[in-house]
Coordinates of C-alpha atoms and ligand atoms in Angstrom, one line a residue:
N17 CA 83.8 116.0 74.0
I18 CA 86.6 117.8 75.8
L19 CA 88.1 119.0 72.5
E20 CA 84.7 120.1 71.3
V21 CA 85.3 118.5 68.0
P22 CA 82.5 116.4 66.3
A23 CA 83.0 112.7 66.6
N24 CA 82.9 112.1 62.8
Q25 CA 85.7 114.6 62.3
I26 CA 87.9 112.7 64.7
M27 CA 86.9 109.5 62.9
A28 CA 88.0 111.0 59.7
D29 CA 91.3 112.1 61.2
L30 CA 91.8 108.5 62.4
L31 CA 90.9 107.1 59.1
K32 CA 93.7 109.2 57.5
K33 CA 96.1 107.5 59.9
G34 CA 94.7 104.1 58.8
L35 CA 92.5 103.5 61.7
M36 CA 88.9 102.5 61.0
V37 CA 87.0 103.1 64.2
T38 CA 83.5 103.9 65.3
I39 CA 82.5 106.2 68.2
N40 CA 82.6 103.1 70.6
H41 CA 86.2 102.2 70.0
S42 CA 89.1 103.2 72.1
V43 CA 92.3 104.2 70.4
P44 CA 95.9 103.8 71.7
Y45 CA 97.1 106.6 74.0
E46 CA 99.8 107.7 71.5
V47 CA 97.2 108.2 68.8
A48 CA 94.9 110.2 71.1
V49 CA 97.9 112.4 72.0
E50 CA 98.6 113.1 68.3
I51 CA 95.0 113.9 67.5
A52 CA 94.6 116.2 70.5
K53 CA 97.9 117.9 69.5
S54 CA 96.5 118.6 66.0
Y55 CA 93.7 120.6 67.7
G56 CA 96.1 122.5 69.9
F57 CA 95.7 120.5 73.1
T58 CA 98.3 118.9 75.3
V59 CA 97.3 115.6 76.8
Q60 CA 98.3 114.5 80.2
T61 CA 97.6 111.2 81.8
D62 CA 95.5 111.2 84.9
S63 CA 98.5 110.9 87.2
Q64 CA 100.2 113.8 85.5
Q65 CA 97.2 116.0 85.8
Q66 CA 98.1 119.2 87.6
E67 CA 95.8 121.8 89.0
S68 CA 96.4 123.9 85.9
V69 CA 95.3 121.2 83.5
K70 CA 92.5 119.9 85.6
K71 CA 90.7 123.2 86.1
P72 CA 89.9 124.1 82.5
V73 CA 88.8 120.6 81.6
E74 CA 86.4 120.5 84.6
E75 CA 85.0 123.9 83.8
K76 CA 84.3 122.9 80.3
S77 CA 82.4 119.8 81.4
E78 CA 80.5 122.0 83.8
E79 CA 79.4 124.3 81.0
S80 CA 78.3 121.4 78.8
S81 CA 76.3 119.8 81.5
E82 CA 73.1 121.3 82.7
N83 CA 72.4 119.4 85.9
L84 CA 75.5 119.7 88.0
Q85 CA 74.6 119.7 91.7
P86 CA 76.7 119.8 94.8
R87 CA 77.8 116.3 95.9
P88 CA 79.0 115.1 99.3
P89 CA 82.8 115.0 99.8
V90 CA 84.6 111.7 99.9
V91 CA 87.1 111.6 102.7
V92 CA 90.0 109.4 103.7
V93 CA 91.4 109.4 107.2
M94 CA 95.1 108.9 107.4
G95 CA 98.0 109.2 109.8
H96 CA 100.5 107.2 111.9
V97 CA 99.6 103.9 113.5
D98 CA 97.8 104.2 116.8
H99 CA 97.2 107.9 116.4
G100 CA 93.4 107.3 116.4
K101 CA 92.2 106.8 112.8
T102 CA 89.9 103.9 113.6
T103 CA 88.6 105.4 116.8
L104 CA 87.8 108.6 114.9
L105 CA 85.9 106.7 112.2
D106 CA 84.0 104.8 114.8
T107 CA 83.1 107.9 116.7
I108 CA 81.9 109.6 113.5
R109 CA 79.7 106.6 112.6
K110 CA 78.3 106.4 116.2
T111 CA 77.3 110.0 116.3
N112 CA 75.5 109.4 113.1
V113 CA 72.3 108.8 115.2
A114 CA 69.9 109.7 112.5
A115 CA 70.8 106.5 110.6
R116 CA 70.4 104.3 113.6
E117 CA 67.0 105.7 114.5
K118 CA 65.8 104.5 111.1
G119 CA 66.6 101.0 112.2
G120 CA 69.7 100.4 110.2
I121 CA 72.6 98.4 111.4
T122 CA 76.1 99.6 110.3
Q123 CA 77.5 97.3 107.7
H124 CA 81.1 97.2 106.7
I125 CA 81.0 97.8 102.9
G126 CA 84.2 99.7 102.5
A127 CA 82.8 103.2 102.9
S128 CA 80.1 104.9 104.9
M129 CA 78.0 107.9 104.5
V130 CA 77.4 110.2 107.5
E131 CA 74.5 112.5 107.6
L132 CA 74.4 115.5 109.7
P133 CA 71.2 116.6 111.4
D134 CA 70.7 119.3 108.8
G135 CA 70.9 116.7 106.0
R136 CA 74.4 117.4 104.7
K137 CA 76.4 114.3 104.0
I138 CA 80.0 113.2 104.1
T139 CA 81.3 109.9 102.7
F140 CA 84.3 108.2 104.5
L141 CA 86.4 105.4 103.2
D142 CA 86.3 102.8 106.0
T143 CA 89.8 101.6 105.6
P144 CA 92.0 104.3 107.1
G145 CA 95.5 105.0 105.8
H146 CA 97.0 106.4 102.7
E147 CA 97.6 102.8 101.4
A148 CA 93.9 102.5 100.7
F149 CA 93.5 105.5 98.4
T150 CA 96.9 105.1 96.8
S151 CA 96.3 101.5 95.8
L152 CA 92.9 102.4 94.4
R153 CA 94.6 105.3 92.7
A154 CA 97.3 103.0 91.2
R155 CA 94.5 101.6 89.0
G156 CA 93.6 105.1 87.8
A157 CA 90.7 105.8 90.1
Q158 CA 90.4 109.3 91.7
V159 CA 88.4 108.3 94.7
T160 CA 88.9 110.8 97.4
D161 CA 88.4 114.6 97.6
I162 CA 89.8 115.4 101.1
A163 CA 92.3 113.8 103.4
V164 CA 92.0 114.1 107.2
L165 CA 95.4 113.7 108.7
V166 CA 95.2 112.4 112.3
V167 CA 98.2 113.3 114.5
A168 CA 98.2 112.3 118.2
A169 CA 99.0 115.3 120.3
D170 CA 100.9 113.2 122.8
D171 CA 103.1 111.7 120.1
G172 CA 103.5 114.3 117.4
V173 CA 104.7 113.8 113.8
M174 CA 105.9 110.2 113.1
P175 CA 107.2 108.5 110.0
Q176 CA 103.8 107.4 108.6
T177 CA 102.5 111.0 109.2
I178 CA 105.1 112.2 106.8
E179 CA 104.4 109.3 104.4
A180 CA 100.7 110.2 104.5
I181 CA 101.4 113.8 103.7
N182 CA 103.5 112.9 100.7
H183 CA 101.0 110.5 99.4
A184 CA 98.2 113.1 99.7
R185 CA 100.4 115.7 98.0
A186 CA 101.3 113.4 95.2
F187 CA 97.7 113.5 94.2
N188 CA 97.0 117.1 95.1
L189 CA 94.6 116.0 97.8
P190 CA 93.7 118.8 100.3
I191 CA 94.6 118.0 103.9
I192 CA 92.7 118.9 107.1
V193 CA 94.7 118.2 110.2
A194 CA 92.9 116.6 113.2
V195 CA 95.1 116.9 116.2
N196 CA 93.9 114.0 118.3
K197 CA 94.0 112.8 121.9
I198 CA 93.7 116.3 123.4
D199 CA 92.0 114.7 126.4
K200 CA 95.4 113.2 127.4
P201 CA 97.3 115.1 130.1
D202 CA 100.5 115.1 128.1
A203 CA 98.9 116.3 124.9
D204 CA 100.8 119.2 123.2
P205 CA 98.8 120.4 120.2
Q206 CA 101.1 123.3 119.7
K207 CA 104.0 121.0 119.2
V208 CA 102.1 119.2 116.5
R209 CA 101.5 122.6 114.8
R210 CA 105.2 123.4 114.9
E211 CA 106.2 120.1 113.5
L212 CA 103.7 120.2 110.7
S213 CA 104.6 123.8 109.9
E214 CA 108.1 122.6 109.2
L215 CA 106.6 120.2 106.7
G216 CA 104.7 123.0 105.0
L217 CA 101.3 122.5 106.7
I218 CA 100.9 125.9 108.3
P219 CA 97.9 126.5 110.5
E220 CA 95.4 129.2 109.4
E221 CA 95.8 130.9 112.8
W222 CA 99.5 131.3 112.0
G223 CA 98.8 132.8 108.6
G224 CA 98.9 129.5 106.6
D225 CA 96.1 127.8 104.8
T226 CA 95.8 124.5 106.5
I227 CA 92.8 123.8 108.8
F228 CA 93.8 122.4 112.2
V229 CA 91.1 121.0 114.6
D230 CA 92.0 119.8 118.1
I231 CA 89.9 116.8 118.8
S232 CA 89.5 113.7 121.0
A233 CA 88.3 110.8 119.0
K234 CA 87.7 108.9 122.2
T235 CA 85.5 111.4 124.0
G236 CA 84.1 112.9 120.8
K237 CA 85.2 116.4 121.7
N238 CA 85.2 118.7 118.6
V239 CA 84.5 115.9 116.2
D240 CA 81.4 117.8 115.1
T241 CA 83.7 120.9 114.4
L242 CA 85.9 118.6 112.3
L243 CA 82.9 117.6 110.2
E244 CA 81.9 121.2 109.8
Y245 CA 85.4 122.0 108.5
I246 CA 85.3 119.1 106.1
L247 CA 82.0 120.4 104.7
L248 CA 83.4 123.9 104.5
L249 CA 86.4 122.8 102.5
A250 CA 84.1 120.7 100.3
E251 CA 82.1 123.9 99.6
L252 CA 85.3 125.7 98.6
L253 CA 86.3 122.8 96.3
E254 CA 82.9 123.1 94.6
L255 CA 82.5 119.4 94.4
K256 CA 79.7 118.7 91.8
A257 CA 78.2 115.9 89.8
D258 CA 75.3 115.4 87.5
P259 CA 72.8 113.0 89.1
T260 CA 70.8 112.7 85.9
K261 CA 73.5 111.1 83.9
K262 CA 74.1 107.4 83.4
A263 CA 76.0 106.2 86.5
K264 CA 79.7 105.9 86.7
G265 CA 81.6 104.8 89.8
V266 CA 84.6 103.1 91.2
I267 CA 84.9 99.7 92.8
I268 CA 86.0 100.0 96.4
E269 CA 85.8 96.4 97.6
A270 CA 84.9 93.1 96.1
K271 CA 84.2 89.7 97.6
L272 CA 82.8 86.4 96.7
D273 CA 79.7 85.6 98.9
K274 CA 78.6 82.0 99.2
Q275 CA 75.0 82.8 98.9
R276 CA 75.0 86.0 96.8
G277 CA 77.8 85.4 94.4
P278 CA 80.2 88.2 93.5
V279 CA 79.4 91.3 95.6
A280 CA 81.2 94.6 95.2
T281 CA 81.0 98.1 96.8
V282 CA 80.7 100.8 94.3
L283 CA 81.3 104.4 95.1
V284 CA 79.0 106.3 92.7
Q285 CA 80.9 109.3 91.2
E286 CA 78.6 110.5 88.6
G287 CA 74.9 110.0 87.7
T288 CA 72.5 107.7 89.6
L289 CA 72.9 104.0 89.8
R290 CA 69.6 102.0 89.7
V291 CA 68.5 98.5 90.2
G292 CA 68.2 97.0 86.7
D293 CA 71.1 99.0 85.2
V294 CA 73.5 97.1 82.9
F295 CA 77.1 97.9 83.5
V296 CA 80.7 97.2 82.6
A297 CA 83.3 97.1 85.4
G298 CA 86.8 96.6 84.2
V299 CA 87.0 93.1 82.7
T300 CA 83.6 92.0 84.0
Y301 CA 80.1 93.2 83.6
G302 CA 76.6 92.6 84.9
R303 CA 73.2 93.9 85.8
V304 CA 72.3 95.5 89.2
R305 CA 70.1 92.9 90.9
A306 CA 70.0 94.6 94.2
M307 CA 71.7 97.4 96.1
I308 CA 72.4 97.6 99.8
D309 CA 73.6 100.7 101.6
D310 CA 76.1 101.1 104.4
K311 CA 73.2 100.8 107.0
G312 CA 72.2 97.4 105.5
R313 CA 69.1 98.8 103.8
N314 CA 67.9 97.7 100.4
I315 CA 67.9 100.7 98.1
K316 CA 66.6 101.2 94.6
E317 CA 68.9 104.1 93.5
A318 CA 72.2 105.6 94.6
G319 CA 73.4 109.1 93.6
P320 CA 76.8 110.8 93.5
S321 CA 79.3 110.1 96.4
T322 CA 77.1 107.2 97.7
P323 CA 78.7 103.9 98.5
V324 CA 76.6 100.9 97.8
E325 CA 77.0 97.2 97.8
V326 CA 76.0 95.9 94.4
L327 CA 74.8 92.4 93.5
G328 CA 74.7 91.1 89.9
F329 CA 78.3 91.0 88.7
E330 CA 79.2 88.2 86.3
D331 CA 82.6 87.9 87.9
L332 CA 84.6 89.5 90.7
P333 CA 85.6 93.0 89.7
I334 CA 88.9 94.5 90.9
P335 CA 89.0 97.4 93.4
G336 CA 90.0 100.6 91.6
D337 CA 88.3 99.6 88.4
T338 CA 85.6 101.9 87.0
L339 CA 82.0 100.8 86.8
K340 CA 80.0 102.3 84.0
V341 CA 76.4 102.0 83.1
V342 CA 75.8 101.2 79.5
D343 CA 72.8 100.7 77.2
D344 CA 72.6 97.0 76.9
E345 CA 74.2 93.7 77.8
K346 CA 75.9 93.3 74.5
T347 CA 77.7 96.6 74.8
A348 CA 78.7 95.7 78.4
R349 CA 80.1 92.3 77.3
E350 CA 82.0 93.9 74.4
L351 CA 83.5 96.6 76.6
A352 CA 84.5 94.1 79.2
E353 CA 86.2 92.0 76.5
E354 CA 88.0 95.1 75.2
N355 CA 89.2 95.9 78.7
R356 CA 90.5 92.3 79.1
T357 CA 92.5 92.6 75.9
K358 CA 93.9 95.9 77.0
L359 CA 94.9 94.4 80.4
Q360 CA 96.6 91.5 78.7
Q361 CA 98.6 93.9 76.5
Q362 CA 99.6 95.9 79.6
E363 CA 100.8 92.8 81.3
K364 CA 102.9 91.9 78.4
A365 CA 104.3 95.4 78.1
P366 CA 107.5 96.3 80.0
K367 CA 107.7 98.4 83.1
A368 CA 105.3 101.4 83.4
L369 CA 108.2 103.9 83.5
S370 CA 111.8 103.1 83.8
L371 CA 114.8 105.3 83.8
E372 CA 115.8 103.7 80.4
D373 CA 112.7 104.7 78.6
L374 CA 112.4 108.1 80.3
Y375 CA 114.1 109.9 77.5
K376 CA 111.9 108.5 74.8
K377 CA 108.8 109.4 76.9
I378 CA 110.1 112.9 77.3
Q379 CA 110.7 113.3 73.6
E380 CA 107.2 112.0 72.9
G381 CA 105.9 114.6 75.4
E382 CA 104.5 111.9 77.6
V383 CA 106.6 112.9 80.6
E384 CA 107.2 116.4 81.7
E385 CA 108.9 115.8 85.1
L386 CA 110.9 113.0 86.6
R387 CA 109.2 111.8 89.8
L388 CA 111.4 110.1 92.4
I389 CA 110.8 108.3 95.6
I390 CA 114.0 108.1 97.7
K391 CA 114.8 105.6 100.4
A392 CA 118.2 105.6 102.2
D393 CA 120.0 104.2 105.2
T394 CA 120.4 107.5 107.1
V395 CA 118.9 110.9 107.4
G396 CA 122.2 112.3 106.2
S397 CA 122.1 110.2 103.0
V398 CA 118.5 111.3 102.4
E399 CA 119.4 114.9 102.7
A400 CA 122.5 114.5 100.5
L401 CA 120.6 112.8 97.8
K402 CA 117.8 115.3 97.8
K403 CA 120.3 118.1 97.5
A404 CA 122.4 116.4 94.8
L405 CA 119.3 115.6 92.7
S406 CA 117.7 119.0 93.1
E407 CA 120.9 120.5 91.5
I408 CA 120.5 118.5 88.3
K409 CA 119.4 120.8 85.5
V410 CA 118.7 119.2 82.1
E411 CA 116.6 121.0 79.6
D412 CA 113.1 121.7 80.9
I413 CA 112.6 118.6 82.8
N414 CA 111.8 119.1 86.4
I415 CA 112.8 116.6 89.1
R416 CA 110.2 116.2 91.7
I417 CA 110.8 114.2 94.8
L418 CA 107.5 112.8 96.0
H419 CA 108.7 111.0 99.1
A420 CA 112.1 110.7 100.8
D421 CA 112.7 108.8 103.9
V422 CA 115.0 106.5 105.9
G423 CA 114.5 102.7 105.8
A424 CA 113.8 99.8 103.5
I425 CA 111.8 100.2 100.4
T426 CA 108.3 99.2 101.3
E427 CA 105.2 98.0 99.4
N428 CA 103.8 101.5 99.9
D429 CA 106.7 103.1 98.1
V430 CA 106.1 100.8 95.2
I431 CA 102.4 101.4 95.1
L432 CA 102.9 105.2 95.2
A433 CA 105.5 104.9 92.4
K434 CA 103.0 102.9 90.3
A435 CA 100.2 105.4 90.9
T436 CA 102.3 108.4 90.0
G437 CA 104.7 107.0 87.4
A438 CA 107.6 107.6 89.7
I439 CA 110.9 105.7 90.0
V440 CA 112.2 104.4 93.3
I441 CA 115.8 105.0 94.3
G442 CA 117.2 102.9 97.1
F443 CA 120.5 104.1 98.7
N444 CA 122.3 101.6 100.9
T445 CA 118.9 100.0 101.4
R446 CA 116.8 97.2 99.8
P447 CA 113.2 96.4 99.2
D448 CA 111.5 94.3 101.9
V449 CA 109.7 91.0 101.0
K450 CA 106.3 92.6 100.3
A451 CA 107.9 95.4 98.3
R452 CA 109.7 92.8 96.1
E453 CA 106.4 91.1 95.4
A454 CA 104.8 94.4 94.6
M455 CA 107.7 95.3 92.2
E456 CA 107.2 92.1 90.4
R457 CA 103.4 92.6 90.2
E458 CA 103.4 96.3 89.3
K459 CA 106.5 96.3 87.2
V460 CA 107.9 99.4 88.9
D461 CA 111.5 100.5 88.3
V462 CA 113.4 100.3 91.6
R463 CA 117.1 101.1 91.5
L464 CA 119.6 100.4 94.1
Y465 CA 122.8 102.4 94.7
N466 CA 125.5 102.9 97.2
I467 CA 127.4 105.8 95.7
I468 CA 125.6 109.1 95.4
Y469 CA 127.6 110.1 92.3
E470 CA 126.2 107.1 90.5
V471 CA 122.6 108.1 91.3
V472 CA 123.2 111.6 90.0
D473 CA 125.0 110.3 86.9
D474 CA 122.3 107.7 86.1
V475 CA 119.5 110.3 86.4
K476 CA 121.5 112.8 84.3
K477 CA 122.1 110.2 81.6
A478 CA 118.5 109.1 81.7
L479 CA 117.3 112.6 81.1
K480 CA 119.7 112.9 78.1
G481 CA 118.7 109.5 76.7
L482 CA 122.2 108.1 77.3
L483 CA 121.4 105.4 79.9
K484 CA 122.3 101.9 78.9
P485 CA 119.9 99.2 80.2
I486 CA 121.2 97.3 83.2
E487 CA 120.7 93.7 82.3
Ligands
LIG514 P1 94.8 103.8 114.5 O1 95.9 102.8 114.5 O2 95.3 105.1 114.0 O3 93.6 103.3 113.8 O4 94.5 104.1 116.0 P2 93.3 103.5 116.9 O5 92.1 104.3 116.6 O6 93.3 102.1 116.9 O7 93.8 104.1 118.4 C1 94.9 103.6 119.0 C2 94.7 103.8 120.5 O8 94.6 105.1 120.9 C3 93.5 103.0 121.0 O9 93.8 102.4 122.2 C4 92.5 104.2 121.2 O10 91.6 103.9 122.2 C5 93.4 105.3 121.6 N1 92.8 106.6 121.2 C6 92.3 107.0 120.0 N2 91.9 108.2 120.1 C7 92.1 108.7 121.3 C8 91.8 109.9 122.0 O11 91.2 110.9 121.4 N3 92.1 110.0 123.3 C9 92.7 109.0 124.0 N4 93.0 109.1 125.3 N5 93.0 107.8 123.4 C10 92.7 107.6 122.1

């Protein structure tokens, strides 16, 4: 569809390569890249997708689809611990009086939809923090449109503030800053602006392009203004979806309920999900038996950006997996089976991206930049590493440092690496227990060093394809 080449022609191309497929089959990534190349297209994986690539593709699908309509933005609230993320979400839900008047009781289903008096809507992920969207993203799901960064005005920028900014940037997620706790006597919103400016988030009033709103999550002051800005930004982003299509969504949460069986929250991203629809969701499938919204009401259909609890899964789906409505149960079962085979192959395969296979991936055109996450023992080492690595010039490969900080390698670093295809470099530091578990699970390449020269040398060698495997 994206290439605008008829399916039978692609099938013929594949046949020439010895692959007998129908329109319902999926082909290996490498093969897809080759085919696309022969039509003059460059393929990038989701996580490599940059603005430049994303735009034309989106525009094309807009042209080919007749029924695109504005959809509510999906927002994640993030920031340092205790800066007021949970309070802000509670306040936003509480001011959502319209819903309460209709007799609904707020349910925790993983995301909630807020409706303003004029009918405009915003969907919030209930779990605050960048971990939430990054771990969903690690499974390939683009869930959120906008990040609200909460920074307490009496505390200022803190380590997790920086981590949150870097996670948001790694996925090109636009950030709105909510300067919180302005009701406190020692609040200094200007200091927050200064600190964030140094990190490249420059307020509009200072000539930059980042929206800052001073709020009190506790008293509710300016929370309505924040919502207005979110909607304004959503309008600028031209978020659209076609509600007439077959539904597609992403699993946000899943649990086994004693009475109801497997229950999962689906965030509908495209089309309209209806009771009775047959679907595949990762390695499982099912038929929508019932849907319950975030106010505990039974609903018959759910359009784009709506979070709904869905009953009718055969098995528990995995958060981050995509749910897709298909024609019949047989197709659903077959697709689930295909996904299972794919997953098993992935599990058998070696690390997602390691320094050793970097060169091969570059040659194959699969990798265009080397992404790094740096953790070190001191601020001095972090700076020295950043400088040394930024001076490496090999061919056309760009080195991009997604996140650099002091301290142990954490689970978050590993999850970010997995989601972005980055490599983690630890300098005079080690992974903590949870990070080690995550490394094992996600097969992320984590490298430990204590001499800067060796880091630089390994990266250079990797870029030139000269690195010898460690073990
Ligand atoms: P989180 O860890 O970011 O989710 O932070 P919480 O929402 O749990 O808030 C941490 C503490 O800050 C709680 O005691 C809140 O009551 C308090 N708090 C949050 N927002 C405000 C605010 O706007 N003003 C004041 N004075 N306190 C706040």
